[in-house]
PDB file of C-alpha atoms in Angstrom:
ATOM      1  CA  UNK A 397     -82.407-293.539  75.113  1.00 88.00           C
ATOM      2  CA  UNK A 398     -83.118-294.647  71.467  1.00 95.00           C
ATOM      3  CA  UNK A 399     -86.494-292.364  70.158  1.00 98.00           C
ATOM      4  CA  UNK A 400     -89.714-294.176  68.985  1.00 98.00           C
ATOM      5  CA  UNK A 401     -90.247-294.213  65.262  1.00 98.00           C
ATOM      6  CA  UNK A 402     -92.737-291.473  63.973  1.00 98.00           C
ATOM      7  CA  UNK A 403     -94.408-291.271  60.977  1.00 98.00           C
ATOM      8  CA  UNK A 404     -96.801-289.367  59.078  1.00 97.00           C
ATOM      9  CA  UNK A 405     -99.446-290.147  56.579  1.00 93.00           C
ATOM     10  CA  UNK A 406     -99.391-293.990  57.310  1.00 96.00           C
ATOM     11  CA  UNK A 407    -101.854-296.226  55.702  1.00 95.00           C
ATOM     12  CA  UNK A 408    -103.885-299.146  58.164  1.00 96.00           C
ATOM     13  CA  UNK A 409    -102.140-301.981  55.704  1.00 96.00           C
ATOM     14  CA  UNK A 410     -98.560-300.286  56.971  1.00 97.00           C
ATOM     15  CA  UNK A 411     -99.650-299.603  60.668  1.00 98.00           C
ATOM     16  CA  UNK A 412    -100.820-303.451  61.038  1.00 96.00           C
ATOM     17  CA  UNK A 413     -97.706-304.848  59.274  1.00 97.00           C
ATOM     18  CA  UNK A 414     -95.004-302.727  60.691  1.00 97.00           C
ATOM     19  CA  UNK A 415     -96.349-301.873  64.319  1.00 98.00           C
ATOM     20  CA  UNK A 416     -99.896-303.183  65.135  1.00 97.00           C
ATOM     21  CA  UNK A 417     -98.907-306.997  64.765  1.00 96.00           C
ATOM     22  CA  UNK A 418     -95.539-307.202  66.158  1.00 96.00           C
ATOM     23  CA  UNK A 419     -96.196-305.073  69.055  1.00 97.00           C
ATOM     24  CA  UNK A 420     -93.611-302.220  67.845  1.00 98.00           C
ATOM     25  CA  UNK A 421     -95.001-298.068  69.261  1.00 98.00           C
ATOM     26  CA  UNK A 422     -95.342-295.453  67.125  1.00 98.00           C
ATOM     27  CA  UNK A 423     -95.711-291.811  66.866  1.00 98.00           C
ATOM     28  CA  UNK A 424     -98.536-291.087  64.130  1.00 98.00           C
ATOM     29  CA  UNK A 425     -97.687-287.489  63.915  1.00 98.00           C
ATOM     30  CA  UNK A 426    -100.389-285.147  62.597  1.00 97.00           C
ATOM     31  CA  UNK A 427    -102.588-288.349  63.292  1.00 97.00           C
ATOM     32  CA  UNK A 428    -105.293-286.460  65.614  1.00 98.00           C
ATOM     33  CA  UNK A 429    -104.589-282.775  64.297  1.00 98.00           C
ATOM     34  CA  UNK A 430    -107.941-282.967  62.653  1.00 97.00           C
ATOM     35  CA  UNK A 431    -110.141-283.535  66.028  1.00 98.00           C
ATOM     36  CA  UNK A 432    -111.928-280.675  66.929  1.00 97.00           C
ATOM     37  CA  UNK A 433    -110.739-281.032  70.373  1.00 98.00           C
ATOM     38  CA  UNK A 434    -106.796-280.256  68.802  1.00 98.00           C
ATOM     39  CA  UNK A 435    -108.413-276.365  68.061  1.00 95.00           C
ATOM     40  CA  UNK A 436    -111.027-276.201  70.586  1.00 97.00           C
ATOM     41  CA  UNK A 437    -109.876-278.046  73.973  1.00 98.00           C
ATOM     42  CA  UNK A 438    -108.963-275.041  76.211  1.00 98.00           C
ATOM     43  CA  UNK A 439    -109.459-274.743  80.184  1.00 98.00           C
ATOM     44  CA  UNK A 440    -111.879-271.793  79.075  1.00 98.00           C
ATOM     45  CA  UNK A 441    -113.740-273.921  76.361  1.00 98.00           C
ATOM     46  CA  UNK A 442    -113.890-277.414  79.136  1.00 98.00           C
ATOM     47  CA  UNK A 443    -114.938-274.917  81.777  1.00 97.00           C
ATOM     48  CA  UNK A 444    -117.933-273.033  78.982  1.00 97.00           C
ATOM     49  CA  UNK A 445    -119.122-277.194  77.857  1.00 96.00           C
ATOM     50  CA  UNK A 446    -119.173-278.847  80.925  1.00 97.00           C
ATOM     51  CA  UNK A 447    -117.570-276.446  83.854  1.00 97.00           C
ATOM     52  CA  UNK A 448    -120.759-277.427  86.328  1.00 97.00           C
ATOM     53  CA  UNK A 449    -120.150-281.093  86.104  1.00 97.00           C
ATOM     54  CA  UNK A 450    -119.184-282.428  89.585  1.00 97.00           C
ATOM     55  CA  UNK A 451    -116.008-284.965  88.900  1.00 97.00           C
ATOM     56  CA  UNK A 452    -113.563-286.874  91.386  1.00 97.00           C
ATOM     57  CA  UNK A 453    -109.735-286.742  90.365  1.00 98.00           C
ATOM     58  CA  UNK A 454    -106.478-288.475  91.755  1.00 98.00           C
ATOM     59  CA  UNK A 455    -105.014-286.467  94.737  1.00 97.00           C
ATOM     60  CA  UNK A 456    -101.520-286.773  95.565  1.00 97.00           C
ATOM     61  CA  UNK A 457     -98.618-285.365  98.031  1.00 94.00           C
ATOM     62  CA  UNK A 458     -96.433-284.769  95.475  1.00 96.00           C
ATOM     63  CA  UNK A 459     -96.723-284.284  91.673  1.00 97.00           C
ATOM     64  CA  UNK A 460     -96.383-288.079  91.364  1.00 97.00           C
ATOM     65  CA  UNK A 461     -99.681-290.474  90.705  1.00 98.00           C
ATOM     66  CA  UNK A 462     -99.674-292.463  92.450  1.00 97.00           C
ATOM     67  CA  UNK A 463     -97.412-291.535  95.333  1.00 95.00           C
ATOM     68  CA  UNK A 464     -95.781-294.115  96.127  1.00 96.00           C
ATOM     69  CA  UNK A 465     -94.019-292.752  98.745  1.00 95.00           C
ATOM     70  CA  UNK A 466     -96.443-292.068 100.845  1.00 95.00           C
ATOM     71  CA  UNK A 467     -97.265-293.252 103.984  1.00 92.00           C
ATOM     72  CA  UNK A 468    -100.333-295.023 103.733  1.00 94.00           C
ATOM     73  CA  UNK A 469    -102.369-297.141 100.852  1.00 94.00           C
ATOM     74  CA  UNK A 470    -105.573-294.636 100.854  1.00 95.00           C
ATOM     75  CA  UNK A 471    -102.741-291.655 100.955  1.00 96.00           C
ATOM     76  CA  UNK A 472    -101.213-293.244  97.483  1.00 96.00           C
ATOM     77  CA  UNK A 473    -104.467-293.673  96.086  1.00 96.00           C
ATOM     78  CA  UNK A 474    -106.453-290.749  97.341  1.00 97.00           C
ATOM     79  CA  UNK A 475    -108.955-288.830  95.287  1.00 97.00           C
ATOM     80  CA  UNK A 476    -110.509-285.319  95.971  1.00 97.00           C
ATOM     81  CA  UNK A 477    -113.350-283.774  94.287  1.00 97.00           C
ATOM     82  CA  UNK A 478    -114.916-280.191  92.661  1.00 98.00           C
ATOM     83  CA  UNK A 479    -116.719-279.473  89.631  1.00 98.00           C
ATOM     84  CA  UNK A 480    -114.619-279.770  86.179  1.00 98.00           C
ATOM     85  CA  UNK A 481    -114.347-275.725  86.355  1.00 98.00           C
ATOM     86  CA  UNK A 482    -112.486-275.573  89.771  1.00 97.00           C
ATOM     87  CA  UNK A 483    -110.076-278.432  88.574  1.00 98.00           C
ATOM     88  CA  UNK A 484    -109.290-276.548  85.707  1.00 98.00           C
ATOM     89  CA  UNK A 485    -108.583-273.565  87.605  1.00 97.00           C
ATOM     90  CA  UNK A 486    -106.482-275.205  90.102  1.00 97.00           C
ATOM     91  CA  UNK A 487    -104.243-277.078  87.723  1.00 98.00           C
ATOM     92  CA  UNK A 488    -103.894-273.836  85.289  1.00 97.00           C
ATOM     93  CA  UNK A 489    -104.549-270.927  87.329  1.00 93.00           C
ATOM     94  CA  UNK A 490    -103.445-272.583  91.218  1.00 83.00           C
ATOM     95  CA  UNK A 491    -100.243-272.164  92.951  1.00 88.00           C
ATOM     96  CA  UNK A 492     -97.537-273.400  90.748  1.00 88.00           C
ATOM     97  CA  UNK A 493     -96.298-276.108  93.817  1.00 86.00           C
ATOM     98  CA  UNK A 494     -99.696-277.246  93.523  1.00 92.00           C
ATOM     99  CA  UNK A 495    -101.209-278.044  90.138  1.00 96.00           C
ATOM    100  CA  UNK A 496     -99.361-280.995  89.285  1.00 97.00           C
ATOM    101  CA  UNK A 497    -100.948-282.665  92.413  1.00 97.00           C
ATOM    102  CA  UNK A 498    -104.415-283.135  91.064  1.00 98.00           C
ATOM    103  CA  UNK A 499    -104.968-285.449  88.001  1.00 98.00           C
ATOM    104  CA  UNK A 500    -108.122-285.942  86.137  1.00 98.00           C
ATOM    105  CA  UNK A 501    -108.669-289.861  84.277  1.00 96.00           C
ATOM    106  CA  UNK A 502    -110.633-292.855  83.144  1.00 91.00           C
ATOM    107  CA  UNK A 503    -109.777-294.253  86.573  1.00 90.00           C
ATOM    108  CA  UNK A 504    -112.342-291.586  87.606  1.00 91.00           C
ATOM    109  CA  UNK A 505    -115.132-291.545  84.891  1.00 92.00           C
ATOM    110  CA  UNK A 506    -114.921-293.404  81.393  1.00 94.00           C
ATOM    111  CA  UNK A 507    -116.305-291.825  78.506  1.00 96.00           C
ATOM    112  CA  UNK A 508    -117.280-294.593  76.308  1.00 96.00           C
ATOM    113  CA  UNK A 509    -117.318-298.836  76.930  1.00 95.00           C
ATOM    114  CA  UNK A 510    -117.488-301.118  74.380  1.00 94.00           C
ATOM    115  CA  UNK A 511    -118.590-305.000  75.618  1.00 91.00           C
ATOM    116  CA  UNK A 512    -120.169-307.349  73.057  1.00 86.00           C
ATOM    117  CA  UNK A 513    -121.134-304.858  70.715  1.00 85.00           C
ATOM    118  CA  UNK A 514    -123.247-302.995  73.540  1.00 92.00           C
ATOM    119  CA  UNK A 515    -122.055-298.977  74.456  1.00 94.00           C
ATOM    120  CA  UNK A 516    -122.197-297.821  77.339  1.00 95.00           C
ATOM    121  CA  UNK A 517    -121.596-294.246  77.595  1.00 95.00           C
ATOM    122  CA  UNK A 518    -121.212-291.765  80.807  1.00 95.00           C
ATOM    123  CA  UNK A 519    -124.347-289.738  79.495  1.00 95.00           C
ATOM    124  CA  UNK A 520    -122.542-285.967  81.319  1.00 95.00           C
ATOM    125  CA  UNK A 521    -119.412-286.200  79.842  1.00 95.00           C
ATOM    126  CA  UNK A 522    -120.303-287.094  76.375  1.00 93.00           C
ATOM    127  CA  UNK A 523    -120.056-284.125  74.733  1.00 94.00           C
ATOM    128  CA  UNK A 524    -116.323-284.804  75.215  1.00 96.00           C
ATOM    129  CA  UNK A 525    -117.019-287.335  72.235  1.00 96.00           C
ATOM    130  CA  UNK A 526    -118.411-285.214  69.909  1.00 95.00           C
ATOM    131  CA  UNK A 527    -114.703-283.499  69.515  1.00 97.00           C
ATOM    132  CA  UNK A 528    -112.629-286.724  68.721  1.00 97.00           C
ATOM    133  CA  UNK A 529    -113.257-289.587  67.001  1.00 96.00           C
ATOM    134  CA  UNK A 530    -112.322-293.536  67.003  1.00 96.00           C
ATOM    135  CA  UNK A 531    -108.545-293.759  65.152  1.00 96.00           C
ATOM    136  CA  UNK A 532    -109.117-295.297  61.777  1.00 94.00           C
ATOM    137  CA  UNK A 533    -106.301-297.808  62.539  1.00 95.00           C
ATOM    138  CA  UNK A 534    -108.339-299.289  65.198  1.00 93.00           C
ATOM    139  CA  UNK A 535    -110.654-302.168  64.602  1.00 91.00           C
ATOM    140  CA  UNK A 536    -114.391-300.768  65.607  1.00 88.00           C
ATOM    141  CA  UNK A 537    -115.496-304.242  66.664  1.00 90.00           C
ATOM    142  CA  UNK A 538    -112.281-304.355  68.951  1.00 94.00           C
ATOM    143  CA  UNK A 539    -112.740-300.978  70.585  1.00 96.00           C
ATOM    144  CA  UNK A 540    -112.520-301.709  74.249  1.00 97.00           C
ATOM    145  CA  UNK A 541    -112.623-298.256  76.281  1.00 97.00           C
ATOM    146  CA  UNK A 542    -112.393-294.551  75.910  1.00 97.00           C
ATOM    147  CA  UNK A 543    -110.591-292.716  78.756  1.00 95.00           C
ATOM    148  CA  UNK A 544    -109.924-288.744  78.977  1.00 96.00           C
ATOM    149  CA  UNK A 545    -107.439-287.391  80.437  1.00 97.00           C
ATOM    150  CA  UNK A 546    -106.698-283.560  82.116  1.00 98.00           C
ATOM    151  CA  UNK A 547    -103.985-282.177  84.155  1.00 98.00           C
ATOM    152  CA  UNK A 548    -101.328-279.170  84.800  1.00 98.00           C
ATOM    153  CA  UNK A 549     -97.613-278.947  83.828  1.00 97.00           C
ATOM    154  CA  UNK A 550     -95.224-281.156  86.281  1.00 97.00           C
ATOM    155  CA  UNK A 551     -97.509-284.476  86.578  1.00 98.00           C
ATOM    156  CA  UNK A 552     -95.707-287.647  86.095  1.00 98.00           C
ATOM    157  CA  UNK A 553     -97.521-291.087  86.355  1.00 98.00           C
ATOM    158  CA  UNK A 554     -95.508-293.999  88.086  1.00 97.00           C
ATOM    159  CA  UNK A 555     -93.612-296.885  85.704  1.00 98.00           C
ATOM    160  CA  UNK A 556     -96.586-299.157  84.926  1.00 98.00           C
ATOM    161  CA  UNK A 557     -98.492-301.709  82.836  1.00 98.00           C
ATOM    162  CA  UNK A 558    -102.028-301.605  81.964  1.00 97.00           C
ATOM    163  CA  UNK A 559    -103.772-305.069  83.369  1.00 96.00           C
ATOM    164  CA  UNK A 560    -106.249-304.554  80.442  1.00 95.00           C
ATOM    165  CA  UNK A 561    -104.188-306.859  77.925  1.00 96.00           C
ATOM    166  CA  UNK A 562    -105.356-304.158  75.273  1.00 97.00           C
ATOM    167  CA  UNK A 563    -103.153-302.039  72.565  1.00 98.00           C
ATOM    168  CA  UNK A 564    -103.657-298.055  73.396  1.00 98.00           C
ATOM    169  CA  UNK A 565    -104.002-295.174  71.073  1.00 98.00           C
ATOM    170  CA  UNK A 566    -103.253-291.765  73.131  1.00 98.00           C
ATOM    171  CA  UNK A 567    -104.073-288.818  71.340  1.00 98.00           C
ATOM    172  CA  UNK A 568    -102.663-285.921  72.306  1.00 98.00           C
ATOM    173  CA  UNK A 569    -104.961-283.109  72.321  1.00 98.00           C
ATOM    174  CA  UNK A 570    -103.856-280.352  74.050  1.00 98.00           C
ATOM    175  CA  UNK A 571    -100.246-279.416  75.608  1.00 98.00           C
ATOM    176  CA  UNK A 572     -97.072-281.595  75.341  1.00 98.00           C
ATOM    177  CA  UNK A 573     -95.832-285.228  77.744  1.00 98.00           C
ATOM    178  CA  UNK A 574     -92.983-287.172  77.317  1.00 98.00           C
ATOM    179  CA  UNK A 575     -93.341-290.871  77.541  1.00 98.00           C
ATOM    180  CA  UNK A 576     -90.941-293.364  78.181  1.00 98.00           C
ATOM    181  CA  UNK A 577     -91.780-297.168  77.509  1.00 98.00           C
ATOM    182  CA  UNK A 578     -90.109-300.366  78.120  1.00 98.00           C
ATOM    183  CA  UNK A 579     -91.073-303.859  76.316  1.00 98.00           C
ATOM    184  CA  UNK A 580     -93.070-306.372  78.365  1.00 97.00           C
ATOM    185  CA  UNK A 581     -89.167-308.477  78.037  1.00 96.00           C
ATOM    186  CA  UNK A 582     -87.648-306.423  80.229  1.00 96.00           C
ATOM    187  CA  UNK A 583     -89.885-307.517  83.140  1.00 96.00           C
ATOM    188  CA  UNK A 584     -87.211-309.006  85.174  1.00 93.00           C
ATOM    189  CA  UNK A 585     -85.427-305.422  85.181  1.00 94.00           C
ATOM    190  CA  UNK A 586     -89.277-303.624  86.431  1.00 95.00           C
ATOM    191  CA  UNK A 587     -88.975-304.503  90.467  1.00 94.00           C
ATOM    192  CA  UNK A 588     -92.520-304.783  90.376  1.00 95.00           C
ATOM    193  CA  UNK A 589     -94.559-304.576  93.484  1.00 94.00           C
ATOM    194  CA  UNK A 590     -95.591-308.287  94.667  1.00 88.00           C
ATOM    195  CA  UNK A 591     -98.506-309.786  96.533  1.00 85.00           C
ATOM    196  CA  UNK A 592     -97.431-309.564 100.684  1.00 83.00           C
ATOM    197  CA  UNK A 593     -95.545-306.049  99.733  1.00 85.00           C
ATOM    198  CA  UNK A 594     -97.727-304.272 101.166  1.00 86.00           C
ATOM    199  CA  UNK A 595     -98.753-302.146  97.584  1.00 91.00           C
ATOM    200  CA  UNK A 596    -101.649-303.747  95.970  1.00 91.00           C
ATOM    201  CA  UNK A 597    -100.310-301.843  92.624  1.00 95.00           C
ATOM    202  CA  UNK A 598     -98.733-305.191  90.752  1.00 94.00           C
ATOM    203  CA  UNK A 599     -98.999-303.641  87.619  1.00 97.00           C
ATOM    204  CA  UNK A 600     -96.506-300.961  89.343  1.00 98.00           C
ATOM    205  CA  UNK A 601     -92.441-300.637  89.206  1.00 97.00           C
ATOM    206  CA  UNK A 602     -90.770-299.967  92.582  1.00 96.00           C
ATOM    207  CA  UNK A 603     -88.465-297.794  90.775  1.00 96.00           C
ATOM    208  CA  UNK A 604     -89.139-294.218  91.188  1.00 96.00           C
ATOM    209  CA  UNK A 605     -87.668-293.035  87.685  1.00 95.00           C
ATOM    210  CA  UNK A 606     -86.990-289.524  88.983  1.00 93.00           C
ATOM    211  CA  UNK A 607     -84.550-290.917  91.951  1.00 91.00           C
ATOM    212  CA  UNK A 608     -81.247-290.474  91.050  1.00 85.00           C
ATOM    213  CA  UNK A 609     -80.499-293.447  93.378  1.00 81.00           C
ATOM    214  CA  UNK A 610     -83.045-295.293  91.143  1.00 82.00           C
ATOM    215  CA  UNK A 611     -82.198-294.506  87.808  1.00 75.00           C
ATOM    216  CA  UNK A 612     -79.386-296.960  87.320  1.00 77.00           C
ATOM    217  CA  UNK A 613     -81.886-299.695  87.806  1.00 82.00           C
ATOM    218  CA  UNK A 614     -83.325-298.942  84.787  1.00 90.00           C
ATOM    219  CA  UNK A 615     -79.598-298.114  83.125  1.00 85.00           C
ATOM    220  CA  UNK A 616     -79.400-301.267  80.754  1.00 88.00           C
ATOM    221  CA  UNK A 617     -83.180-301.301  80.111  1.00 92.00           C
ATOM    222  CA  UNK A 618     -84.047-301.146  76.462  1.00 93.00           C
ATOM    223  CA  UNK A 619     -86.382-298.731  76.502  1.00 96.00           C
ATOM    224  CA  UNK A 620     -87.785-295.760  73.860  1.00 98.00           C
ATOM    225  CA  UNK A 621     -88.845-292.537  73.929  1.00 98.00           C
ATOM    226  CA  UNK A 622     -90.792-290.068  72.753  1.00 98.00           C
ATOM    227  CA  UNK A 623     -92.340-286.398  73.048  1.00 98.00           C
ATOM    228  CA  UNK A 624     -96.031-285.858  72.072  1.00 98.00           C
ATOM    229  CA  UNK A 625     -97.477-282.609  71.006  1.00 98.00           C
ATOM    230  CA  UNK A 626    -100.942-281.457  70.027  1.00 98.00           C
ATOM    231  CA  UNK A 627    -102.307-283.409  67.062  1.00 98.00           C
ATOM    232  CA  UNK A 628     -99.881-286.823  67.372  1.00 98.00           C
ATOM    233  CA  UNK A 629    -101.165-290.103  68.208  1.00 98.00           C
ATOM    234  CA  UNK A 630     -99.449-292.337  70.395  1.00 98.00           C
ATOM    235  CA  UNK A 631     -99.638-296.230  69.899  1.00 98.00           C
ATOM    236  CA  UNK A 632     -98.592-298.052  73.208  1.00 98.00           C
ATOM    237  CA  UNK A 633     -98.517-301.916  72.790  1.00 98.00           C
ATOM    238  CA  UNK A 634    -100.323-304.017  75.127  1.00 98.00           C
ATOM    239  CA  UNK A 635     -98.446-305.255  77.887  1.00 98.00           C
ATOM    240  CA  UNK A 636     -95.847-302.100  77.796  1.00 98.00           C
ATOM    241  CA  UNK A 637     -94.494-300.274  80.784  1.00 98.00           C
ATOM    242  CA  UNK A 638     -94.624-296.597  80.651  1.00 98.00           C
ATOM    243  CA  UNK A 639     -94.516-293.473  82.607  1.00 98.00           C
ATOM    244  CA  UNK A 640     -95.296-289.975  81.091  1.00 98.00           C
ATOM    245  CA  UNK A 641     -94.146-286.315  82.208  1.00 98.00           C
ATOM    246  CA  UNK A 642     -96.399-284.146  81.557  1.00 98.00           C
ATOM    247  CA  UNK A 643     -94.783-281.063  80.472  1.00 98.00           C
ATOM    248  CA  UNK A 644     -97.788-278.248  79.333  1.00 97.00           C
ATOM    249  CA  UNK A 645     -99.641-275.646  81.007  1.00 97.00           C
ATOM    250  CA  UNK A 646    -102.595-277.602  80.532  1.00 98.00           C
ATOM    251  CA  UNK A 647    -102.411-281.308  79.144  1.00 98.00           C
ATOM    252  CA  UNK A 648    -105.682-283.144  77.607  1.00 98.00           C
ATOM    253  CA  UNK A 649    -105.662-286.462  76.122  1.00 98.00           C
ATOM    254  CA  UNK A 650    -108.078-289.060  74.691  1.00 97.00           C
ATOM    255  CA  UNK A 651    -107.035-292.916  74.797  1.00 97.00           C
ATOM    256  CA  UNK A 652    -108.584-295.498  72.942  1.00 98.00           C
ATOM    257  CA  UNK A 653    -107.887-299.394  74.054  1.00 97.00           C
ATOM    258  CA  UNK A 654    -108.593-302.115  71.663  1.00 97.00           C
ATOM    259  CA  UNK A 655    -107.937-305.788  71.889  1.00 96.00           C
ATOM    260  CA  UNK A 656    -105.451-307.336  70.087  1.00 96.00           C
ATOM    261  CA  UNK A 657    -106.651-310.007  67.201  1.00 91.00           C
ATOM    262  CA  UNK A 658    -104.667-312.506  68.669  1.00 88.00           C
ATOM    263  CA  UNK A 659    -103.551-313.447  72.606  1.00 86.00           C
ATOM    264  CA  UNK A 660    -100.132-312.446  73.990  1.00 88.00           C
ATOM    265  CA  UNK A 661     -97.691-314.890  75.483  1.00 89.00           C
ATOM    266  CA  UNK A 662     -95.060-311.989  76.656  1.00 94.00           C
ATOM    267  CA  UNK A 663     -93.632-311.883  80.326  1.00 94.00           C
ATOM    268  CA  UNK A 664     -96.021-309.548  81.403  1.00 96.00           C
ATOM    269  CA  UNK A 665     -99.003-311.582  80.108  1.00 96.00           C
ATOM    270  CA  UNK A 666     -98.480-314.569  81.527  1.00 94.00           C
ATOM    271  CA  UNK A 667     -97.596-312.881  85.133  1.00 93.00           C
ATOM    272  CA  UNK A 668    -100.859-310.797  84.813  1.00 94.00           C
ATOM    273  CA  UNK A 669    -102.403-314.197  84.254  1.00 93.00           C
ATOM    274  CA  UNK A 670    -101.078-315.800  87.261  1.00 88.00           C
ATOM    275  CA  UNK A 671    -102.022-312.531  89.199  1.00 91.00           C
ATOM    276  CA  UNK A 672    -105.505-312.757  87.742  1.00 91.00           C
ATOM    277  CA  UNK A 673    -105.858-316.260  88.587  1.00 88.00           C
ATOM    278  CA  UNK A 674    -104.862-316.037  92.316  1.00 84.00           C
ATOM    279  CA  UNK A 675    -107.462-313.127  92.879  1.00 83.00           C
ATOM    280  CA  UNK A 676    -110.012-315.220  91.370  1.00 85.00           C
ATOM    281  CA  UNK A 677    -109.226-317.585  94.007  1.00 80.00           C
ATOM    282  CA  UNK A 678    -109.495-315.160  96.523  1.00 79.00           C
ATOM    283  CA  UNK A 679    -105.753-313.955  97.254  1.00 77.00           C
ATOM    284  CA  UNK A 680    -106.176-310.413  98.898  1.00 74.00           C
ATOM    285  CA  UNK A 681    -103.262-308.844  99.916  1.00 73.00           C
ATOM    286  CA  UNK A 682    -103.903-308.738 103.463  1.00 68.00           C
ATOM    287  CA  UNK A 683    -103.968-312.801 103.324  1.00 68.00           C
ATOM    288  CA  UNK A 684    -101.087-313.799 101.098  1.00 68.00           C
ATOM    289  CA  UNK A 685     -98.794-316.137 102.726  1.00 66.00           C
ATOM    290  CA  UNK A 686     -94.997-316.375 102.023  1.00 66.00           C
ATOM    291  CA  UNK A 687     -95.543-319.446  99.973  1.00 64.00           C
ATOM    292  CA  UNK A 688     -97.958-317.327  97.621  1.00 64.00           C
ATOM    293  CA  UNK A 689     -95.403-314.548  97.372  1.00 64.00           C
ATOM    294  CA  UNK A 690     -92.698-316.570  96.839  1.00 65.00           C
ATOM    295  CA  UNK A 691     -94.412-318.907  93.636  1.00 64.00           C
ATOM    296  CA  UNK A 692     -95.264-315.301  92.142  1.00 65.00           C
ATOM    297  CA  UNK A 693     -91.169-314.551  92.067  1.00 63.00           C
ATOM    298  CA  UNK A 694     -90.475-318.530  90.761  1.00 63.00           C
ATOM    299  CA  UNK A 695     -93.335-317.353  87.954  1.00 62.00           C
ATOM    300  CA  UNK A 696     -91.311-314.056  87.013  1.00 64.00           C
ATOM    301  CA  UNK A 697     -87.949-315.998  87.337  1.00 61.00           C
ATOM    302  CA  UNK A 698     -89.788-318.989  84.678  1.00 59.00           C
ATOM    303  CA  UNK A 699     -90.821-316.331  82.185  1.00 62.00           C
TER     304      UNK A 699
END
C-alpha cells in the first residue's frame, strides 16, 4: 500500500495549497516534537497530574473498539470505569492479553469545544492543555474540538469515518500507531453498516481489516499509509476512512478537528447527509422499514 507523503518544516501557504484544500493527508514530521507533552507524557507523569481523576473508557472483548463481533449492541459499545491512575496501570502494567481491551477517548470526555466563538472546556482534565497547543496550520476561528487519546500496545479501532464533516490534526505524543486511510471515493468498496442492520455504527465498515477472509475486500482499494511516532502530526481529511494499530507500550494522542472553509460534496458527505436527514425525521434503527433501507443503498449506488 502506497505511503502518505511526509514532510518537514512546511509553511501554512504550502500545507493549504498542497494538502489542506484538496483534501490530500500528510505526515508533518517533527510537527508536535515541541509540545511539552512529546517529553513529559508518561503513565508515571498522567498518573502524578491527574492520577485521582475518576474517567469512563471503551471496554471491549477483544483488542478491537468497537467489537464488532460481539454479541450484543451494549457489548460492542460497552464502557467501564476507574480513576486515570488504574487505567494507566492496566493498559501498561496489566496482563499483556488484557491491555489492549481498554481504550481511553473524546468519546468519553472532551478536552476543549469550540461553538461560535464560545469554549467550553472539561474544567478536570485541563491541565492536559497546558502541554500541547492548537497546530499553527489550523484556522483558530475554525477549531471545532479537542479530543485526547490513551491506550496500551495491541489496540486497533474499526474502519471508520468521522460524522463530524471536520479535517483532523492527530498529534502523536507518546508511543507509535499505524494508520491506514481510504478516500471518501472509495465508499462503494467500505460495506458500511446500514439502517435495519442491526449496528447503529453507519459511519462503520463491515470489514474487519484483520480477517484474512476480509482483507481481499479491501484488495483494490486505493488506500495510504503511514506510521506515526512521537512528535509527528497527522492530517486526516474530512470525510476519510481510517483505522489505526496502535503499536506502543503506552500510546497518547491529541486531535484537533477544524471545519473546512468550504462544504464537501464527496460520497461520504452526501450519504452522511441523507443519514443525518432521516434521523432528524425520526428514523431509529429499531423502526426502519425495508423501503428506508433500501433508498439508503439507491443513495450509495447514485453517488
Amino acid at each position: 500500500m502506497p505511503e502518505i507523503e511526509r514532510v518537514r518544516g512546511i509553511q501554512l501557504a504550502e500545507f493549504k495549497s498542497r494538502f489542506e484544500l484538496p483534501d490530500v493527508p500528510v505526515v508533518i514530521e517533527g510537527g508536535c516534537a515541541h509540545y511539552r507533552a512529546v517529553n513529559t507524557w508518561t503513565p508515571a507523569y498522567l498518573k502524578q497530574k491527574l492520577g485521582h481523576e475518576e474517567i469512563q473508557y471503551k471496554l471491549s472483548t477483544s483488542h478491537q473498539h468497537p467489537n464488532f463481533h460481539a454479541k450484543t449492541v451494549p457489548e460492542m459499545f460497552a464502557r467501564g470505569s476507574s480513576t486515570l491512575a488504574q487505567f494507566l496501570d492496566d493498559v501498561t502494567t496489566g496482563e499483556p492479553s488484557e491491555r489492549s481491551r481498554r481504550y481511553f477517548t473524546g468519546d468519553e470526555r472532551f478536552l476543549l469545544r469550540r461553538r461560535d466563538g464560545q469554549d467550553t472546556r472539561d474544567e478536570a482534565l485541563a491541565p492536559l492543555l497546558d502541554d500541547v497547543e492548537v497546530p499553527a496550520f489550523l484556522p483558530a476561528e475554525r477549531l471545532y474540538t479537542v479530543w485526547g487519546w490513551l491506550s496500551g500496545r495491541g489496540v486497533r479501532t474499526w474502519l471508520h469515518y468521522e460524522t463530524n464533516g471536520c479535517h483532523n490534526f492527530n498529534a502523536q505524543l507518546a508511543g507509535e500507531k499505524t494508520c491506514v486511510l481510504y478516500p471518501p471515493d472509495q465508499l462503494a468498496k467500505m460495506r458500511m453498516f446500514k439502517p435495519g442492520s442491526g449496528n447503529p455504527a453507519y459511519n462503520c465498515s463491515e470489514i474487519d481489516v484483520e480477517a484474512p477472509g476480509e482483507q481481499a475486500a479491501l484488495a483494490d482499494a486505493q488506500g495510504l499509509t503511514a506510521t506515526l511516532v512521537a512528535g509527528d502530526l497527522l492530517f486526516i481529511p474530512a470525510w476519510w476512512f481510517h483505522t489505526f494499530f496502535h503499536l506502543g507500550e503506552f500510546n497518547a494522542n491529541i486531535n484537533f478537528w477544524w471545519k473546512p472553509e468550504r462544504p464537501s460534496l464527496s460520497q461520504v458527505a452526501v450519504r452522511q447527509g441523507f443519514l443525518d436527514a432521516m434521523m432528524a425525521a425520526g428514523f431509529s434503527e429499531k423502526s426502519v422499514s425495508p423501503t428506508e433501507a433500501a433508498l439508503l443503498g439507491r443513495v450509495e449506488q447514485a453517488i
